[in-house]
Amino acid sequence: SCTYHPGVPVFHDALKGWSCCKKRTTDFSDFLSIAGCTKGPHNNEKPPEPVKPDVKTSGEKKDFGEDLKPKFNEYVIQAPKPVESIKRPSPDEPFVRLQQKVSVSLKQSLEKLKLMDVNGPKETEVEGDEVKIGTSCKNGGCSKTFTGPESNEETCLYHPGVPIFHEGLKYWSCCKRRTSDFNTFLSQEGCTKGNHLWRKKDTGKKIVPCRFDWHQTGSQVIISIYAKNSIPEQSYAEGNSTLLNIHIIFEGEKEFDQKICLWGVIDMTKSNMNMTATKIEIALKKAEPMSWARLDLPPVKIMPKEREPENGEAED
């Protein structure tokens, strides 16, 4: 008699066995040596293979796959469209003045100054044309003092620009030699040669350099001008989408002017000017949410055109 397995081999989860009996093993050699579970006569013919499912054509595979898909409602989620870059407007747009917001601290400080002017003694100092010994040069960055008539013959090395303090760096706007140390900044040699200025002309208002800085958020650019006791009635900031003019009168007779060609585009209708006793903050609303590489846009350098050879000149 023949001892055999009438079932088919089953391989599942690393276990091997026959469908007709429950013996399972993980070793393939042990699987081959499993004794048959049924007795019968020997058969010289190969038993028929199990019936395989009908394989459908490629055109029908789609329908077969759709039957296996889970039955639920599908939702298509679309990504937001990228923000289109705003074309830079013309600098010839009309200027608009920013709305002023005056803090209570500035109002109180100006009131105190008015009382001091009324009650305090009015001292006037009449100076002649003669320059006193020890008078320092009024040019920015020059540390020379007047020692006598020979000082007028000296060459003055000075900075015609204004000092800028931004993100820990200190430099002059005219030469932009950056440093993080304040003493090194003060000792920077001037970038322009000229004559010493021992006395500035009294024009009622004195134009002076004023420290200012800027930083940005995702939606705003904030310019901080460290001018104390600024006068709201005589101070303003105006501009358009790409240009900004700042005019500040502070500490009585001091005047600060700055014109900036902005690196990006702003929305003037959503920008404002906040004035406090110690500084002024100009909040500019960005027209598009992008990071500015710098505050001002450097001027475009126009390369000189190569001279074309005339008809009479021979070409190489």
CSV table of C-alpha atoms in Angstrom, one decimal:
chain,number,residue,atom,x,y,z
A,1,SER,CA,0.0,0.0,0.0
A,2,CYS,CA,1.0,3.7,-0.5
A,3,THR,CA,1.2,6.1,2.4
A,4,TYR,CA,0.7,9.6,1.0
A,5,HIS,CA,-0.7,13.2,1.4
A,6,PRO,CA,-3.8,13.8,-0.7
A,7,GLY,CA,-3.7,17.5,0.1
A,8,VAL,CA,-1.4,20.3,-1.2
A,9,PRO,CA,1.7,21.8,0.4
A,10,VAL,CA,1.0,24.9,2.6
A,11,PHE,CA,3.7,27.5,3.3
A,12,HIS,CA,2.6,30.3,5.7
A,13,ASP,CA,4.4,32.5,8.2
A,14,ALA,CA,7.6,30.3,7.9
A,15,LEU,CA,5.6,27.2,8.7
A,16,LYS,CA,5.5,24.3,6.2
A,17,GLY,CA,3.0,21.5,6.1
A,18,TRP,CA,0.2,19.7,4.2
A,19,SER,CA,-3.4,20.9,3.9
A,20,CYS,CA,-4.6,17.4,4.7
A,21,CYS,CA,-3.0,17.1,8.1
A,22,LYS,CA,-2.1,19.5,10.9
A,23,LYS,CA,1.7,18.8,11.2
A,24,ARG,CA,3.8,22.0,10.8
A,25,THR,CA,7.5,22.6,10.8
A,26,THR,CA,9.9,25.4,10.0
A,27,ASP,CA,12.6,23.2,8.5
A,28,PHE,CA,12.2,22.2,4.9
A,29,SER,CA,14.0,18.9,5.3
A,30,ASP,CA,11.6,18.0,8.2
A,31,PHE,CA,8.7,19.0,5.9
A,32,LEU,CA,9.8,16.5,3.2
A,33,SER,CA,10.1,13.7,5.8
A,34,ILE,CA,6.6,14.1,7.2
A,35,ALA,CA,4.9,10.7,6.8
A,36,GLY,CA,1.8,10.5,4.7
A,37,CYS,CA,-1.6,10.6,6.5
A,38,THR,CA,-3.6,8.4,4.0
A,39,LYS,CA,-3.1,4.9,2.7
A,40,GLY,CA,-4.0,3.7,-0.8
A,41,PRO,CA,-2.8,2.1,-4.0
A,42,HIS,CA,0.3,3.5,-5.8
A,43,ASN,CA,-0.4,5.7,-8.8
A,44,ASN,CA,1.9,6.0,-11.8
A,45,GLU,CA,0.1,9.1,-13.1
A,46,LYS,CA,0.8,12.6,-11.7
A,47,PRO,CA,-2.2,13.9,-9.7
A,48,PRO,CA,-4.0,16.8,-11.4
A,49,GLU,CA,-2.8,20.3,-10.4
A,50,PRO,CA,-5.2,22.5,-8.4
A,51,VAL,CA,-7.4,24.8,-10.5
A,52,LYS,CA,-5.9,28.3,-10.8
A,53,PRO,CA,-8.1,31.4,-11.0
A,54,ASP,CA,-8.8,32.7,-14.5
A,55,VAL,CA,-6.3,35.5,-15.4
A,56,LYS,CA,-8.2,38.4,-17.0
A,57,THR,CA,-6.9,40.6,-19.8
A,58,SER,CA,-5.3,44.0,-19.1
A,59,GLY,CA,-8.5,45.8,-20.0
A,60,GLU,CA,-10.3,43.8,-17.3
A,61,LYS,CA,-7.7,44.2,-14.6
A,62,LYS,CA,-9.0,47.6,-13.8
A,63,ASP,CA,-12.4,46.3,-13.0
A,64,PHE,CA,-10.9,43.5,-11.0
A,65,GLY,CA,-8.8,45.9,-9.0
A,66,GLU,CA,-11.8,48.2,-8.3
A,67,ASP,CA,-13.6,45.4,-6.7
A,68,LEU,CA,-10.8,45.0,-4.1
A,69,LYS,CA,-10.7,48.7,-3.2
A,70,PRO,CA,-12.3,49.7,0.1
A,71,LYS,CA,-15.7,51.2,-0.2
A,72,PHE,CA,-15.4,54.8,1.1
A,73,ASN,CA,-15.7,58.4,-0.2
A,74,GLU,CA,-12.5,59.8,-1.6
A,75,TYR,CA,-11.5,63.4,-1.0
A,76,VAL,CA,-9.0,65.2,-3.2
A,77,ILE,CA,-6.9,67.7,-1.3
A,78,GLN,CA,-5.1,70.3,-3.5
A,79,ALA,CA,-2.0,72.2,-2.4
A,80,PRO,CA,-2.3,76.0,-2.2
A,81,LYS,CA,-1.1,77.8,-5.3
A,82,PRO,CA,2.3,79.5,-4.9
A,83,VAL,CA,2.2,83.3,-4.3
A,84,GLU,CA,3.0,85.1,-7.5
A,85,SER,CA,5.9,87.6,-7.2
A,86,ILE,CA,4.7,91.2,-7.2
A,87,LYS,CA,6.1,93.3,-10.0
A,88,ARG,CA,8.2,96.2,-8.6
A,89,PRO,CA,6.1,99.4,-8.9
A,90,SER,CA,7.5,102.6,-10.4
A,91,PRO,CA,9.4,105.0,-8.0
A,92,ASP,CA,7.4,107.9,-9.5
A,93,GLU,CA,4.3,106.9,-7.6
A,94,PRO,CA,2.8,109.8,-5.4
A,95,PHE,CA,4.1,110.1,-1.8
A,96,VAL,CA,1.9,109.4,1.1
A,97,ARG,CA,2.6,110.4,4.8
A,98,LEU,CA,2.5,107.7,7.4
A,99,GLN,CA,0.1,107.9,10.2
A,100,GLN,CA,1.7,109.1,13.5
A,101,LYS,CA,1.1,107.5,16.9
A,102,VAL,CA,2.5,109.6,19.7
A,103,SER,CA,3.0,107.8,23.0
A,104,VAL,CA,2.1,109.2,26.4
A,105,SER,CA,5.7,109.2,27.5
A,106,LEU,CA,6.7,111.6,24.7
A,107,LYS,CA,3.9,114.0,25.5
A,108,GLN,CA,4.9,114.1,29.1
A,109,SER,CA,8.5,114.6,28.3
A,110,LEU,CA,7.8,117.5,25.9
A,111,GLU,CA,5.6,119.2,28.5
A,112,LYS,CA,8.5,119.0,31.0
A,113,LEU,CA,10.8,120.6,28.5
A,114,LYS,CA,8.4,123.4,27.9
A,115,LEU,CA,8.1,124.2,31.6
A,116,MET,CA,11.9,124.2,31.9
A,117,ASP,CA,12.2,126.6,29.0
A,118,VAL,CA,9.7,129.0,30.6
A,119,ASN,CA,11.0,128.9,34.1
A,120,GLY,CA,14.7,128.4,33.4
A,121,PRO,CA,17.2,131.2,32.8
A,122,LYS,CA,17.8,132.1,29.2
A,123,GLU,CA,21.6,132.1,28.7
A,124,THR,CA,23.0,133.1,25.4
A,125,GLU,CA,26.6,132.7,24.4
A,126,VAL,CA,27.9,135.1,21.8
A,127,GLU,CA,30.8,133.6,19.9
A,128,GLY,CA,33.0,135.5,17.6
A,129,ASP,CA,34.8,134.4,14.4
A,130,GLU,CA,37.8,133.3,16.5
A,131,VAL,CA,38.1,129.5,17.0
A,132,LYS,CA,39.2,128.6,20.6
A,133,ILE,CA,42.1,126.3,21.2
A,134,GLY,CA,41.0,122.7,21.9
A,135,THR,CA,37.8,123.0,19.7
A,136,SER,CA,37.2,119.5,18.1
A,137,CYS,CA,36.5,119.1,14.4
A,138,LYS,CA,32.8,118.7,13.6
A,139,ASN,CA,33.2,116.3,10.7
A,140,GLY,CA,32.1,112.8,11.4
A,141,GLY,CA,35.0,110.4,12.3
A,142,CYS,CA,37.6,113.1,12.7
A,143,SER,CA,39.1,113.3,16.2
A,144,LYS,CA,41.5,116.3,15.5
A,145,THR,CA,41.4,119.4,17.7
A,146,PHE,CA,42.3,123.0,16.9
A,147,THR,CA,45.8,123.8,18.1
A,148,GLY,CA,46.4,127.0,16.2
A,149,PRO,CA,46.3,128.6,12.7
A,150,GLU,CA,48.4,125.7,11.4
A,151,SER,CA,45.5,123.3,12.0
A,152,ASN,CA,43.6,125.0,9.1
A,153,GLU,CA,46.3,123.7,6.7
A,154,GLU,CA,45.9,120.1,7.8
A,155,THR,CA,43.9,117.5,5.7
A,156,CYS,CA,40.8,116.3,7.4
A,157,LEU,CA,39.9,112.6,7.0
A,158,TYR,CA,36.3,112.2,7.8
A,159,HIS,CA,33.1,110.2,7.0
A,160,PRO,CA,30.4,112.2,5.1
A,161,GLY,CA,27.8,109.5,5.8
A,162,VAL,CA,25.9,108.6,9.0
A,163,PRO,CA,26.7,105.9,11.6
A,164,ILE,CA,24.6,102.7,11.2
A,165,PHE,CA,24.2,100.0,13.9
A,166,HIS,CA,22.5,96.8,12.6
A,167,GLU,CA,22.4,93.3,14.1
A,168,GLY,CA,25.5,93.9,16.3
A,169,LEU,CA,27.5,95.5,13.4
A,170,LYS,CA,28.6,99.1,13.4
A,171,TYR,CA,29.7,101.0,10.3
A,172,TRP,CA,29.4,104.3,8.4
A,173,SER,CA,27.0,104.5,5.5
A,174,CYS,CA,29.6,106.0,3.2
A,175,CYS,CA,32.2,103.2,3.3
A,176,LYS,CA,30.5,100.3,5.2
A,177,ARG,CA,33.6,98.9,6.9
A,178,ARG,CA,31.8,96.7,9.4
A,179,THR,CA,32.9,95.9,12.9
A,180,SER,CA,31.3,94.6,16.1
A,181,ASP,CA,33.5,96.5,18.5
A,182,PHE,CA,32.4,100.0,19.3
A,183,ASN,CA,36.0,101.3,20.0
A,184,THR,CA,37.1,100.0,16.7
A,185,PHE,CA,34.2,101.7,15.0
A,186,LEU,CA,35.2,105.1,16.6
A,187,SER,CA,38.8,104.7,15.5
A,188,GLN,CA,37.9,104.0,11.8
A,189,GLU,CA,39.9,106.4,9.6
A,190,GLY,CA,37.7,108.6,7.4
A,191,CYS,CA,37.1,107.7,3.8
A,192,THR,CA,37.0,111.2,2.4
A,193,LYS,CA,39.6,114.0,2.4
A,194,GLY,CA,38.7,117.7,3.0
A,195,ASN,CA,39.1,120.6,5.3
A,196,HIS,CA,38.4,120.7,9.0
A,197,LEU,CA,35.1,122.0,10.2
A,198,TRP,CA,35.6,123.9,13.5
A,199,ARG,CA,32.2,125.5,13.6
A,200,LYS,CA,28.9,124.5,11.9
A,201,LYS,CA,26.8,127.3,10.5
A,202,ASP,CA,23.8,128.1,12.7
A,203,THR,CA,20.8,127.7,10.4
A,204,GLY,CA,18.2,127.4,13.2
A,205,LYS,CA,18.2,123.6,12.8
A,206,LYS,CA,21.3,121.4,13.0
A,207,ILE,CA,21.4,118.4,10.7
A,208,VAL,CA,23.1,115.7,12.8
A,209,PRO,CA,23.7,112.0,12.3
A,210,CYS,CA,21.4,109.8,14.4
A,211,ARG,CA,21.8,106.2,15.2
A,212,PHE,CA,19.2,104.0,13.5
A,213,ASP,CA,18.7,100.3,13.1
A,214,TRP,CA,16.2,97.9,11.4
A,215,HIS,CA,14.9,94.4,11.8
A,216,GLN,CA,12.1,92.4,10.1
A,217,THR,CA,9.4,89.8,10.8
A,218,GLY,CA,7.5,87.7,8.3
A,219,SER,CA,5.1,90.6,7.5
A,220,GLN,CA,6.8,93.8,8.6
A,221,VAL,CA,10.1,95.8,8.4
A,222,ILE,CA,10.7,97.9,11.5
A,223,ILE,CA,13.1,100.9,11.4
A,224,SER,CA,14.2,102.2,14.8
A,225,ILE,CA,15.6,105.8,15.0
A,226,TYR,CA,17.1,106.6,18.4
A,227,ALA,CA,16.1,110.3,18.6
A,228,LYS,CA,15.0,111.6,22.0
A,229,ASN,CA,12.2,114.0,22.5
A,230,SER,CA,11.2,114.2,18.9
A,231,ILE,CA,8.6,116.9,17.9
A,232,PRO,CA,5.6,115.3,16.3
A,233,GLU,CA,4.4,118.5,14.6
A,234,GLN,CA,7.7,118.9,12.7
A,235,SER,CA,8.5,115.2,12.1
A,236,TYR,CA,7.2,112.9,9.5
A,237,ALA,CA,7.9,109.9,7.3
A,238,GLU,CA,6.5,109.8,3.7
A,239,GLY,CA,7.0,107.6,0.7
A,240,ASN,CA,5.5,105.2,-1.8
A,241,SER,CA,5.8,101.5,-2.5
A,242,THR,CA,9.6,101.6,-2.9
A,243,LEU,CA,10.9,104.9,-1.6
A,244,LEU,CA,10.9,106.3,2.0
A,245,ASN,CA,11.8,109.8,3.2
A,246,ILE,CA,12.4,110.3,7.0
A,247,HIS,CA,12.5,113.8,8.5
A,248,ILE,CA,12.9,114.1,12.3
A,249,ILE,CA,13.2,117.2,14.5
A,250,PHE,CA,14.4,116.2,18.0
A,251,GLU,CA,16.0,117.7,21.1
A,252,GLY,CA,14.9,121.2,20.2
A,253,GLU,CA,17.1,122.1,17.2
A,254,LYS,CA,18.5,118.9,15.9
A,255,GLU,CA,17.4,117.6,12.5
A,256,PHE,CA,17.7,114.1,11.0
A,257,ASP,CA,17.0,113.4,7.3
A,258,GLN,CA,17.2,110.0,5.6
A,259,LYS,CA,16.1,108.9,2.1
A,260,ILE,CA,15.9,105.2,1.5
A,261,CYS,CA,15.3,103.2,-1.7
A,262,LEU,CA,13.7,100.1,-0.2
A,263,TRP,CA,14.9,96.6,-1.0
A,264,GLY,CA,11.4,95.3,-1.3
A,265,VAL,CA,7.8,96.5,-1.9
A,266,ILE,CA,5.7,97.9,1.0
A,267,ASP,CA,2.0,98.7,1.5
A,268,MET,CA,1.9,102.4,2.7
A,269,THR,CA,-1.8,102.2,3.7
A,270,LYS,CA,-0.9,99.5,6.4
A,271,SER,CA,2.3,101.2,7.7
A,272,ASN,CA,2.7,103.6,10.6
A,273,MET,CA,5.1,105.7,12.6
A,274,ASN,CA,5.3,105.2,16.4
A,275,MET,CA,6.9,108.0,18.4
A,276,THR,CA,8.1,107.6,22.0
A,277,ALA,CA,10.3,109.7,24.3
A,278,THR,CA,13.5,107.7,23.5
A,279,LYS,CA,13.1,106.6,19.9
A,280,ILE,CA,10.9,106.4,16.8
A,281,GLU,CA,9.8,103.1,15.2
A,282,ILE,CA,8.5,103.1,11.6
A,283,ALA,CA,6.6,99.8,10.9
A,284,LEU,CA,6.4,99.1,7.2
A,285,LYS,CA,4.0,96.5,6.0
A,286,LYS,CA,5.5,94.1,3.4
A,287,ALA,CA,3.5,93.8,0.2
A,288,GLU,CA,4.5,90.1,-0.1
A,289,PRO,CA,5.7,87.7,2.6
A,290,MET,CA,9.4,87.3,1.9
A,291,SER,CA,12.6,87.9,3.7
A,292,TRP,CA,14.6,91.1,2.8
A,293,ALA,CA,18.3,90.7,2.2
A,294,ARG,CA,18.9,94.3,3.3
A,295,LEU,CA,17.0,97.5,4.0
A,296,ASP,CA,18.1,99.6,1.0
A,297,LEU,CA,18.3,98.6,-2.7
A,298,PRO,CA,21.8,99.3,-4.0
A,299,PRO,CA,21.9,101.4,-7.2
A,300,VAL,CA,22.2,99.6,-10.5
A,301,LYS,CA,25.6,99.9,-12.0
A,302,ILE,CA,25.4,100.6,-15.7
A,303,MET,CA,28.3,99.0,-17.6
A,304,PRO,CA,29.9,101.1,-20.3
A,305,LYS,CA,29.1,99.9,-23.8
A,306,GLU,CA,32.0,98.7,-25.9
A,307,ARG,CA,32.8,101.1,-28.8
A,308,GLU,CA,31.8,99.6,-32.1
A,309,PRO,CA,34.4,99.8,-34.8
A,310,GLU,CA,33.8,102.5,-37.4
A,311,ASN,CA,33.6,101.8,-41.1
A,312,GLY,CA,37.1,103.1,-41.6
A,313,GLU,CA,38.7,100.9,-38.9
A,314,ALA,CA,39.9,97.5,-39.9
A,315,GLU,CA,38.6,94.5,-38.0
A,316,ASP,CA,40.9,91.9,-36.6
